[in-house]
CSV table of C-alpha atoms in Angstrom, one decimal:
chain,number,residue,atom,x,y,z
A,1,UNK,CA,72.9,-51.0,-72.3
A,2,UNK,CA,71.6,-52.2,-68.8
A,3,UNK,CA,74.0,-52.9,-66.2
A,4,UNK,CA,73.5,-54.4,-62.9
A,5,UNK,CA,74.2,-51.6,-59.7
A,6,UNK,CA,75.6,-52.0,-56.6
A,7,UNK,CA,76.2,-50.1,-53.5
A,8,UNK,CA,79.6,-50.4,-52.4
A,9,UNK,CA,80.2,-47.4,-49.6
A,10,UNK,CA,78.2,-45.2,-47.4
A,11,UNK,CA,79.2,-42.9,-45.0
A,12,UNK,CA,76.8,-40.1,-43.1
A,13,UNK,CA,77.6,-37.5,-40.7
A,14,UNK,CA,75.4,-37.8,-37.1
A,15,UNK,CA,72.0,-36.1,-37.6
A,16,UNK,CA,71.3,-33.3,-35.9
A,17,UNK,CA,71.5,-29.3,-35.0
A,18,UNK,CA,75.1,-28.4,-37.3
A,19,UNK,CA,73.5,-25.2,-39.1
A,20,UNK,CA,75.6,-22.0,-38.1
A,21,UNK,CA,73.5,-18.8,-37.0
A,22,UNK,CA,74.3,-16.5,-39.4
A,23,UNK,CA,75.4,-14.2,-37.1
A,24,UNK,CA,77.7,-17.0,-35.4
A,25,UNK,CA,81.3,-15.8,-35.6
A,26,UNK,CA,82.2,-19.1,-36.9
A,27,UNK,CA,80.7,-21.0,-39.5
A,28,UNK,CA,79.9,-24.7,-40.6
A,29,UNK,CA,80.5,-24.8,-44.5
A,30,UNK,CA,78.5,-27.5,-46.2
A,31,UNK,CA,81.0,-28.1,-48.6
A,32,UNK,CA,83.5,-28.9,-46.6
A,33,UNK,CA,81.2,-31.5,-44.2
A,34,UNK,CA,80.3,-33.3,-47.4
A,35,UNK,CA,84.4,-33.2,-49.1
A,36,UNK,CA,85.0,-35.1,-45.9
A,37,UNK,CA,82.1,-37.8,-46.2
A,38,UNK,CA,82.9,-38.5,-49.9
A,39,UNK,CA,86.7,-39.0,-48.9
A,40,UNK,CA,85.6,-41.3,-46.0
A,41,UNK,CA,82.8,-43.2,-48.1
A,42,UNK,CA,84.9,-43.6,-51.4
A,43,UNK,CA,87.7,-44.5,-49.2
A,44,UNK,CA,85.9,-47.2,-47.4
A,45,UNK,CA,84.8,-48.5,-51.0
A,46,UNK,CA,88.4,-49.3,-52.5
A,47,UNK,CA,87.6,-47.5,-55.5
A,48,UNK,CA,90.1,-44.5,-56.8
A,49,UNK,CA,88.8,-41.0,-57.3
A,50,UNK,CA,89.5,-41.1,-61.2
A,51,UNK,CA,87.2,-44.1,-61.8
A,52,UNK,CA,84.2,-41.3,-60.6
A,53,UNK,CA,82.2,-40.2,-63.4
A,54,UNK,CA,79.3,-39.2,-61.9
A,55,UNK,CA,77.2,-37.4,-59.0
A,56,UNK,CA,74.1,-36.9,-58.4
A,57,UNK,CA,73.1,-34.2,-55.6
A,58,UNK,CA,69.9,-33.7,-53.4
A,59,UNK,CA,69.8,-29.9,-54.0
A,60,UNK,CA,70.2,-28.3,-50.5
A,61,UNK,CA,67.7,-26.0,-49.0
A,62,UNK,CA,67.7,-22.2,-49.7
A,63,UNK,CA,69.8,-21.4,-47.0
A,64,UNK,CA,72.8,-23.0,-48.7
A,65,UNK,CA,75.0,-20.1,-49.3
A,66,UNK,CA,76.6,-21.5,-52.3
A,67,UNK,CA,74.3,-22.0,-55.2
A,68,UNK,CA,74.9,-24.1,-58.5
A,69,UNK,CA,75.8,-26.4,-55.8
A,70,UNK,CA,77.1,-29.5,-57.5
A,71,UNK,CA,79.3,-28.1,-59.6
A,72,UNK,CA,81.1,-26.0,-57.4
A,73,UNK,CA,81.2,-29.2,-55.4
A,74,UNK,CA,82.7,-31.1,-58.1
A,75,UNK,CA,85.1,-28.7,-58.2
A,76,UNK,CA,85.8,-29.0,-54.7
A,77,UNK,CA,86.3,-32.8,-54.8
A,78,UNK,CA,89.0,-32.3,-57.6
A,79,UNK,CA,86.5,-34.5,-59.7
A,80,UNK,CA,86.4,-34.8,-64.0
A,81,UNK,CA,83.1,-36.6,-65.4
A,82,UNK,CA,82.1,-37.9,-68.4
A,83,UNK,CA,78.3,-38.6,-67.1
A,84,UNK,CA,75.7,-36.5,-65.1
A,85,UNK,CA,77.0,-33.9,-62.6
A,86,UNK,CA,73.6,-32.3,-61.2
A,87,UNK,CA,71.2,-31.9,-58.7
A,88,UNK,CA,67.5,-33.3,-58.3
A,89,UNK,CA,64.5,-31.8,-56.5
A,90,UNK,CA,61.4,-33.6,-55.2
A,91,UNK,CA,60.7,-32.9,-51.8
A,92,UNK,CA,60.6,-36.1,-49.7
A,93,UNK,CA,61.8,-38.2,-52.3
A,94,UNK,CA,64.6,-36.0,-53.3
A,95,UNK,CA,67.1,-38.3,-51.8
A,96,UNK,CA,65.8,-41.3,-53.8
A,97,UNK,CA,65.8,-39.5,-57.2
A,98,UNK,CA,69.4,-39.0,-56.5
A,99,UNK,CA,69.7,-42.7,-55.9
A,100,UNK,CA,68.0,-43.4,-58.7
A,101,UNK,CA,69.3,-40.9,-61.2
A,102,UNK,CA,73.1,-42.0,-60.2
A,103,UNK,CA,72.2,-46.0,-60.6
A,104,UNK,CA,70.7,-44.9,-64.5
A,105,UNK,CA,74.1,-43.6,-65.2
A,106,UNK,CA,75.6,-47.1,-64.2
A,107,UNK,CA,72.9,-48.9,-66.1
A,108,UNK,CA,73.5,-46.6,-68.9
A,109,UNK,CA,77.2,-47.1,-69.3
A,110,UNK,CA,77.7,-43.9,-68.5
A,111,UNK,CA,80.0,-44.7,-65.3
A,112,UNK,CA,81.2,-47.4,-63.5
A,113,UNK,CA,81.1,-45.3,-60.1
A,114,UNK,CA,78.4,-42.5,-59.2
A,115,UNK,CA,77.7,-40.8,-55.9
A,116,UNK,CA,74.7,-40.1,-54.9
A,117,UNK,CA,74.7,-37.2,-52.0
A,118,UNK,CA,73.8,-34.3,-50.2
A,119,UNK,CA,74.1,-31.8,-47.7
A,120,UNK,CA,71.1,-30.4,-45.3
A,121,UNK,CA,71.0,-27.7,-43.4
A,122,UNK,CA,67.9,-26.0,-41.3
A,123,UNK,CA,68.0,-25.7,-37.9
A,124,UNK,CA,69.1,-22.5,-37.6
A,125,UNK,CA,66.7,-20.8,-39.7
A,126,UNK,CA,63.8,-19.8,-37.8
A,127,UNK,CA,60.8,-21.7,-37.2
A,128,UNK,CA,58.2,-18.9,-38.9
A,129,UNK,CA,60.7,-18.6,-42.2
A,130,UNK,CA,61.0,-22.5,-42.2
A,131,UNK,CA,57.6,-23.0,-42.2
A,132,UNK,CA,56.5,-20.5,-44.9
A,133,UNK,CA,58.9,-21.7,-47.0
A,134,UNK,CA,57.5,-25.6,-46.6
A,135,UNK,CA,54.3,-24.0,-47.1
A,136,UNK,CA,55.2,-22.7,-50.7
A,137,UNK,CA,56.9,-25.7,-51.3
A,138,UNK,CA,54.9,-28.7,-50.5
A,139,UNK,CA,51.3,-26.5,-50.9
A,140,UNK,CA,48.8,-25.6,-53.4
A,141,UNK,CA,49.2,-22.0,-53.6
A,142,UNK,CA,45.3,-21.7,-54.2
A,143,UNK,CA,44.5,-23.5,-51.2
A,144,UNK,CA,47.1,-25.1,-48.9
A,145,UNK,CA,48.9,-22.3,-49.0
A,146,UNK,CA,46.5,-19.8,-47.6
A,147,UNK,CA,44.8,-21.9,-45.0
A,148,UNK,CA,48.2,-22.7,-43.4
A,149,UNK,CA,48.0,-26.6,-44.3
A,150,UNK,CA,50.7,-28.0,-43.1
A,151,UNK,CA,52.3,-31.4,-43.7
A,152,UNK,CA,51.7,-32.5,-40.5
A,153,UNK,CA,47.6,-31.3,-41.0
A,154,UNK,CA,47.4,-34.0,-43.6
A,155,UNK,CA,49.0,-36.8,-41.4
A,156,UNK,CA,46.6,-35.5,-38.4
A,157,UNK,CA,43.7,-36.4,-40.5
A,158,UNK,CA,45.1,-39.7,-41.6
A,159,UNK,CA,45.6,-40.8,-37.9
A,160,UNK,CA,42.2,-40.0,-37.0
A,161,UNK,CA,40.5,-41.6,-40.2
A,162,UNK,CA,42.7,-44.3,-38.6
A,163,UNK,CA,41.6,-44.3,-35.1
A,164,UNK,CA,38.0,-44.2,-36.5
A,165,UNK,CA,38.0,-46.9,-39.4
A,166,UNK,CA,40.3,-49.3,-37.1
A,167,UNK,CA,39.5,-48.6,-33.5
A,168,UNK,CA,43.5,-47.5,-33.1
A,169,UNK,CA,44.2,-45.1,-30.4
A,170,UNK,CA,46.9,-43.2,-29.4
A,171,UNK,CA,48.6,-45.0,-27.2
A,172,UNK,CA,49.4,-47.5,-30.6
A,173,UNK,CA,50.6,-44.4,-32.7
A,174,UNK,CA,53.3,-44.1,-29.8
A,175,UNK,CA,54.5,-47.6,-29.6
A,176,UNK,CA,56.0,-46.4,-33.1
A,177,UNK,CA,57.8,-43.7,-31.3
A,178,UNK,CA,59.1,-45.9,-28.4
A,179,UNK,CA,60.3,-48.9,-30.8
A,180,UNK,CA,61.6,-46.3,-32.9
A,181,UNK,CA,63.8,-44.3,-30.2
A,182,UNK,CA,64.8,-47.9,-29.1
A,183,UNK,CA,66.3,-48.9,-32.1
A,184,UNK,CA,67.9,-44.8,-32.3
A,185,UNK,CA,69.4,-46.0,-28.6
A,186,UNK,CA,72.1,-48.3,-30.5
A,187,UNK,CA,72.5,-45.9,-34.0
A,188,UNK,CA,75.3,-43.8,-33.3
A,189,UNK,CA,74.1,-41.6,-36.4
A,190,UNK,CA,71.0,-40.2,-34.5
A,191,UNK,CA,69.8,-37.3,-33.0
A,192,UNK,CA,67.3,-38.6,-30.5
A,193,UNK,CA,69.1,-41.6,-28.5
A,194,UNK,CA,67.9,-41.3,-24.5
A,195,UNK,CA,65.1,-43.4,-23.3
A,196,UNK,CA,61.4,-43.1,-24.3
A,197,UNK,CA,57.8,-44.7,-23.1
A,198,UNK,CA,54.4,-44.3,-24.0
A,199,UNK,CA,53.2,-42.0,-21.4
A,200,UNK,CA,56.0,-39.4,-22.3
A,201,UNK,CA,54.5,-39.7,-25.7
A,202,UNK,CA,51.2,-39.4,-24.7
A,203,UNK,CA,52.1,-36.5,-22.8
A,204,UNK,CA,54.2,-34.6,-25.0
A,205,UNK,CA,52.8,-31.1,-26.6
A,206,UNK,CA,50.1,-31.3,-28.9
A,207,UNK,CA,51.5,-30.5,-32.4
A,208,UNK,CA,48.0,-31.1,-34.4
A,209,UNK,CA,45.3,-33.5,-32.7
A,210,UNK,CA,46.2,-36.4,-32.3
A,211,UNK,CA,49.5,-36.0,-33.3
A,212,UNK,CA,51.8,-34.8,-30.3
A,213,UNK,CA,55.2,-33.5,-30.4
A,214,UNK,CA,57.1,-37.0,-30.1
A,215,UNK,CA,54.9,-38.7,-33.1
A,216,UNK,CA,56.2,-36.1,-35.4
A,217,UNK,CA,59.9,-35.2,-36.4
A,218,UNK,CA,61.8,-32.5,-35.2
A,219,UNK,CA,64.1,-30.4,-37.9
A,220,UNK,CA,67.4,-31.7,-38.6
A,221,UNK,CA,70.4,-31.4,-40.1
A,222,UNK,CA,73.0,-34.1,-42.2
A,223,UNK,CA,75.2,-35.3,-45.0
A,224,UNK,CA,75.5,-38.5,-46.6
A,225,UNK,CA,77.4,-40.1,-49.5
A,226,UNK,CA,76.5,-42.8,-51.1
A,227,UNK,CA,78.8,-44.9,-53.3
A,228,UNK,CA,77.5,-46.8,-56.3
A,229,UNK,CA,79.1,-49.0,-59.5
A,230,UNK,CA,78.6,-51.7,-61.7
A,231,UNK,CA,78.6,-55.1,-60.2
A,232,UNK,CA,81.5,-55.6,-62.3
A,233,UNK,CA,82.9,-53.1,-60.5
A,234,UNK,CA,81.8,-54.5,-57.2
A,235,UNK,CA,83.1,-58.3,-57.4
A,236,UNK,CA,86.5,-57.2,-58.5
A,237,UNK,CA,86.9,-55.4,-55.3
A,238,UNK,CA,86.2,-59.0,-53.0
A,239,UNK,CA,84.1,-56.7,-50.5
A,240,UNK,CA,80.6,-57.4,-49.4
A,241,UNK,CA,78.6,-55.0,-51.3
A,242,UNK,CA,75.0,-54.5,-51.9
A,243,UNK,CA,73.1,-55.3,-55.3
A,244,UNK,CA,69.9,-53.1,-55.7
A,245,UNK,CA,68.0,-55.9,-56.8
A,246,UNK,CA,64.1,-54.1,-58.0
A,247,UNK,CA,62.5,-50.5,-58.0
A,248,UNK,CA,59.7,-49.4,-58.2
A,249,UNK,CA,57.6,-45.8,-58.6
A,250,UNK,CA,54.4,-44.5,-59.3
A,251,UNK,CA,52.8,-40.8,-59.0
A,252,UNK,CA,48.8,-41.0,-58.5
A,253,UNK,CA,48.6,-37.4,-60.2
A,254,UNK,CA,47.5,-35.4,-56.5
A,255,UNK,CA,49.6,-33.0,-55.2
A,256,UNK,CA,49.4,-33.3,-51.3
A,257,UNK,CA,45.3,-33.7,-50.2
A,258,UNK,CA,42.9,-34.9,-53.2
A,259,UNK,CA,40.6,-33.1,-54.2
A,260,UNK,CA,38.6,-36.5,-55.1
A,261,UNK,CA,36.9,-39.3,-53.2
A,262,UNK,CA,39.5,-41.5,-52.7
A,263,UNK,CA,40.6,-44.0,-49.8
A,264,UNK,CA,43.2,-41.1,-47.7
A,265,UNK,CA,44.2,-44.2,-45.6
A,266,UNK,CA,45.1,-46.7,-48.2
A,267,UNK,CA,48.0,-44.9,-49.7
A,268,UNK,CA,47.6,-46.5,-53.0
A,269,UNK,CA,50.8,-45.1,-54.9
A,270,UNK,CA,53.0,-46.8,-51.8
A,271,UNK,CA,51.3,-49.8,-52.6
A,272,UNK,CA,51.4,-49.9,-56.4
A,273,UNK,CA,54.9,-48.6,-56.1
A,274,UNK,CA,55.8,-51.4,-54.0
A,275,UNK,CA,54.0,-54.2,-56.2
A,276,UNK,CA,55.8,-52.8,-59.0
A,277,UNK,CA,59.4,-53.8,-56.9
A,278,UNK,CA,57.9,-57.1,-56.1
A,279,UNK,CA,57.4,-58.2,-59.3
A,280,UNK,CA,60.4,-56.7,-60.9
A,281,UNK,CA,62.6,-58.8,-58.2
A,282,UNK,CA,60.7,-61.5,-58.2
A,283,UNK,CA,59.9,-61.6,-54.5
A,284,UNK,CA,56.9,-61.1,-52.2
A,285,UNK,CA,56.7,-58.9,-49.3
A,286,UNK,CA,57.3,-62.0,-47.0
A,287,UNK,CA,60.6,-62.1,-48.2
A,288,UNK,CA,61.9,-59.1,-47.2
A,289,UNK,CA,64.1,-58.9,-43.6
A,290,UNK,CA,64.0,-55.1,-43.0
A,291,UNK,CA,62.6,-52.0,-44.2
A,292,UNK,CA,63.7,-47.9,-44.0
A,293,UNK,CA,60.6,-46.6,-44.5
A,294,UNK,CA,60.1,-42.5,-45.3
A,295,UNK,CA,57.5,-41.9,-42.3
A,296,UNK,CA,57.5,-38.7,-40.7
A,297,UNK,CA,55.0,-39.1,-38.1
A,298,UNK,CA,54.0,-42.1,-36.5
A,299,UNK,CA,50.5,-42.9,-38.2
A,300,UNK,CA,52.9,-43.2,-41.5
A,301,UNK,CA,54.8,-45.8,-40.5
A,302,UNK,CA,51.3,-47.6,-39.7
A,303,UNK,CA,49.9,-47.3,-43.0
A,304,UNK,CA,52.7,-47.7,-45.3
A,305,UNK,CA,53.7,-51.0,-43.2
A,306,UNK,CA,50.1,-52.1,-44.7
A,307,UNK,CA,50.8,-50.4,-48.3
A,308,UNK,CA,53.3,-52.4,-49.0
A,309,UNK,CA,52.2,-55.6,-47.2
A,310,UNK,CA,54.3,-55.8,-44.5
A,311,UNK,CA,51.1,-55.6,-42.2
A,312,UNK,CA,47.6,-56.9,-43.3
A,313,UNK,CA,45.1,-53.9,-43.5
A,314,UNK,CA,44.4,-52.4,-40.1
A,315,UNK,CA,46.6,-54.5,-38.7
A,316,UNK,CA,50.1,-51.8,-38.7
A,317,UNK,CA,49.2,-50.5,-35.9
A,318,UNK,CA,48.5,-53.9,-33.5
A,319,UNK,CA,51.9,-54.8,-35.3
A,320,UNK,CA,53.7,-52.6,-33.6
A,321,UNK,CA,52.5,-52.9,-30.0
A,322,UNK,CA,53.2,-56.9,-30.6
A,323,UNK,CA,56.7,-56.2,-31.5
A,324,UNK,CA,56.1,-58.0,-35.0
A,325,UNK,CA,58.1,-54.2,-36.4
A,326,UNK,CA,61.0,-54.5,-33.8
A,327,UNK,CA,64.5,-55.7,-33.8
A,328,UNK,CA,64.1,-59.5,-33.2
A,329,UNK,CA,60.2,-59.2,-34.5
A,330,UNK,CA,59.1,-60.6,-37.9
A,331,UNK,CA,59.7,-57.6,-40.0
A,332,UNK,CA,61.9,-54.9,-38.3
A,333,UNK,CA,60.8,-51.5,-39.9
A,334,UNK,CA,63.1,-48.2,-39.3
A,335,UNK,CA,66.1,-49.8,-37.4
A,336,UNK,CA,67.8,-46.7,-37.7
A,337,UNK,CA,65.5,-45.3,-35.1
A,338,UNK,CA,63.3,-43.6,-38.0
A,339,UNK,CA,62.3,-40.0,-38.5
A,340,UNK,CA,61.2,-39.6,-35.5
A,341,UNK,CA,64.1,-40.2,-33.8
A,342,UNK,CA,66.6,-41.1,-36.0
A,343,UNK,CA,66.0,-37.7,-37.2
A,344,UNK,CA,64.6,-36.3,-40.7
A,345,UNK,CA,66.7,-33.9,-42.8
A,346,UNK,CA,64.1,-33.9,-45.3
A,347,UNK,CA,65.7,-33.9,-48.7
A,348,UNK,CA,68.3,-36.5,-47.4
A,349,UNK,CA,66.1,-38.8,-45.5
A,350,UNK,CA,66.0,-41.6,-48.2
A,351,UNK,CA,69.8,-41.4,-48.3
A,352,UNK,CA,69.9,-42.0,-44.4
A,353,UNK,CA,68.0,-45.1,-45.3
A,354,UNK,CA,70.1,-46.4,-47.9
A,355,UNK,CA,72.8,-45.9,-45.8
A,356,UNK,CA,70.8,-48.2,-43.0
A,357,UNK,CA,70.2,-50.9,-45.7
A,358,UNK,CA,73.8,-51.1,-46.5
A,359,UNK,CA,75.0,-51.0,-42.9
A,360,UNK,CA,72.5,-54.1,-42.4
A,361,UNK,CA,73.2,-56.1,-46.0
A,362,UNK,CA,77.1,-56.0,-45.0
A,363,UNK,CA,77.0,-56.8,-41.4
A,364,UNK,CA,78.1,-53.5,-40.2
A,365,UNK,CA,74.6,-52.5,-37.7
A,366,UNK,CA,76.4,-53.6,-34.8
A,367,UNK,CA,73.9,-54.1,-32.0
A,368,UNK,CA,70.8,-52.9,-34.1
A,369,UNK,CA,72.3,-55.4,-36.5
A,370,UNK,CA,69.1,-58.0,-37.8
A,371,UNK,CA,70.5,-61.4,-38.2
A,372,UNK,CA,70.8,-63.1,-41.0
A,373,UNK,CA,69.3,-59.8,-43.5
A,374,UNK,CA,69.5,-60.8,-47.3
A,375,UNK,CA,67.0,-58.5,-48.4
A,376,UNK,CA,66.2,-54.6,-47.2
A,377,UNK,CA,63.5,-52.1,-48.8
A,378,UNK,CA,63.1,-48.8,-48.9
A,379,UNK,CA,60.6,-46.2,-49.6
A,380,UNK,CA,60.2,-42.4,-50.1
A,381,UNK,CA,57.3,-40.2,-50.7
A,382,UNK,CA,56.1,-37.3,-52.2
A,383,UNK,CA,53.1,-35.3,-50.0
A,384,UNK,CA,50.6,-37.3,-48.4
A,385,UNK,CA,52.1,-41.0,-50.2
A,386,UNK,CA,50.3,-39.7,-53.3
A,387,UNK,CA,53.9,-40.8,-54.9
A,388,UNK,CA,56.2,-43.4,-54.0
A,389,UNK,CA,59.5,-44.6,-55.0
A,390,UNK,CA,60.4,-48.4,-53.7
A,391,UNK,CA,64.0,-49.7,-53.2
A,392,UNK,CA,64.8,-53.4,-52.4
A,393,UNK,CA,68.4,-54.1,-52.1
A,394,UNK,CA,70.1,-57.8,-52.0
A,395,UNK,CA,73.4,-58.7,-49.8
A,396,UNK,CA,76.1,-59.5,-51.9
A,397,UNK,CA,79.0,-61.6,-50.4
């Protein structure tokens, strides 16, 4: 009943501002961005439409027009499906669950071929409905709510329990941006591509101390499709494909901030997640050639390079000033230029990543491209790391 799952297409659109005004005389229809990636990405696969028996959606924001979304997509498509046709909700890790949820319907039997996919659109909402909405979403409506605790307040105080437990300033938080937007420079996918350096970091607005506008993401839009069988599957076609070789999840039972002592910096459920992987591939951390990490602001990418033991303890941030989380560095994190500059269309975010993985695991990264990459992880979170769900995909000849 357990079948091994490959990735054998991806396609995303370039990540940026695409949401229509709604008083714009034209509009931008979700459905039909997405109808075009899934032709492109099953197209590039080899596989026919009829051998598609399941999809798996991130649900789109509210501001999707068309509700019961992934039917009336499936519709769309043309598409008949013996397994799961649905949509999955979990904030930052929505992407992943989609992942996830269309590789159990491989490994079920269910199908031989699944998509996993979505469609986000934000940018033209405005900033004040945007943010309530987050703030319902991602809050504790007793608490978080109320007080107007944003995500980004959470990260703030990680980065200064940082700065004071490790002697990390903020000139280090920024070297993230400026490898980050580096690596964007040569993705033709993001939205943030024109040179960077530590001073404009440093000097950029204040969003919340010491967090400044360029360590944080801006809003974004996207669509990716990502196409997934059965190894079977996979060798018949003679393609370089992608086996996802271990997964990993775990929830710590907080929602967003603890309400217990606990070590805010150590972001436990990344690194149990991530042992969990490990051990179900049989690998170590040093094994692993690159890394999409889910890390909306700077400090993130700092301390869930340590979670998951790609940086000793304290040591993510020296990493990467040294370059050691570069292209041509011993472990390059966030090729794909990363939220920051990649861009972060929340709810699709992890399939971005995927999408990077397979891009490097098939020789297809072009300048960004990390020689000789046989094995890629991936992560995605849910509030403040208090879950995690861990990806490590395998190239495939």
């Amino acid at each position: 009943m357990t079948k091994s799952v490959a990735i054998i297409g991806a396609r995303g659109m370039p990540v940026g501002k695409i949401q229509s005004p709604p008083d714009a005389p034209f509009q931008i229809v979700e459905h039909e961005i997405l109808a075009q990636l899934v032709a492109s990405a099953v197209g590039e696969s080899g596989v026919g439409k009829e051998m598609i028996d399941a999809l798996v959606f991130s649900e789109p924001h509210v501001y999707t027009r068309q509700k019961y979304f992934s039917t009336f997509m499936t519709s769309y498509l043309g598409l008949s499906c013996h397994g799961a046709v649905m949509e999955v909700l979990g904030n930052g890790m929505t992407g992943g669950l989609a992942i996830d949820r269309a590789a159990d319907e491989i490994r079920l039997g269910r199908a031989r071929v699944a998509l996993a996919l979505g469609v986000n659109m934000e940018t033209a909402t405005p900033a004040t409905v945007h943010m309530n909405i987050t703030l319902r979403a991602t809050g504790d409506v007793d608490f978080h709510s109320p007080a107007g605790f944003t995500p980004i307040s959470w990260y703030a105080m990680d980065a200064t329990r940082y700065m004071h437990e490790y002697g990390a300033t903020r000139a280090e938080f920024a070297a993230v941006a400026v490898k980050n937007r580096r690596h964007a420079a040569m993705n033709p996918l993001a939205q943030f591509r024109g040179p960077l350096n530590i001073e404009d970091v440093l000097a950029s607005r204040p969003i919340v101390d010491p967090l400044t506008l360029l360590d944080v993401p801006p809003r974004s839009d996207g669509a990716v499709c990502i196409v997934l069988a059965c190894e079977e599957v996979a060798r018949e076609l003679g393609r370089p494909y992608v086996r996802m070789r271990a997964r990993g999840s775990y929830h710590e039972g907080v929602h967003q901030v603890s309400d217990r002592p606990n070590d805010m910096i150590a972001f436990n459920a990344a690194a149990t997640a991530s042992q969990s992987a490990y051990a179900d591939g049989k690998i170590s951390a040093a094994d692993v050639n690159v890394s999409e990490i889910y890390a909306p602001c700077t400090i993130v990418e700092i301390l869930v390079t340590e979670a998951l033991g790609l940086a000793p303890r304290g040591g993510g941030a020296r990493a990467a000033v040294a370059g050691e989380t570069a292209l041509g560095g011993r472990i390059p994190v966030n090729t794909s230029g990363g939220c920051q500059s990649r861009g972060h269309p929340a709810r699709l975010t992890p399939l971005y990543n995927a999408l990077e993985l397979f891009e490097q695991l098939t020789d297809r990264a072009g300048d960004r491209q990390v020689k000789n990459a046989e094995l890629g992880l991936m992560t995605c979170e849910l509030g403040n790391y208090n879950a995690a769900l861990v990806h490590i995909l395998e190239r495939m000849s």
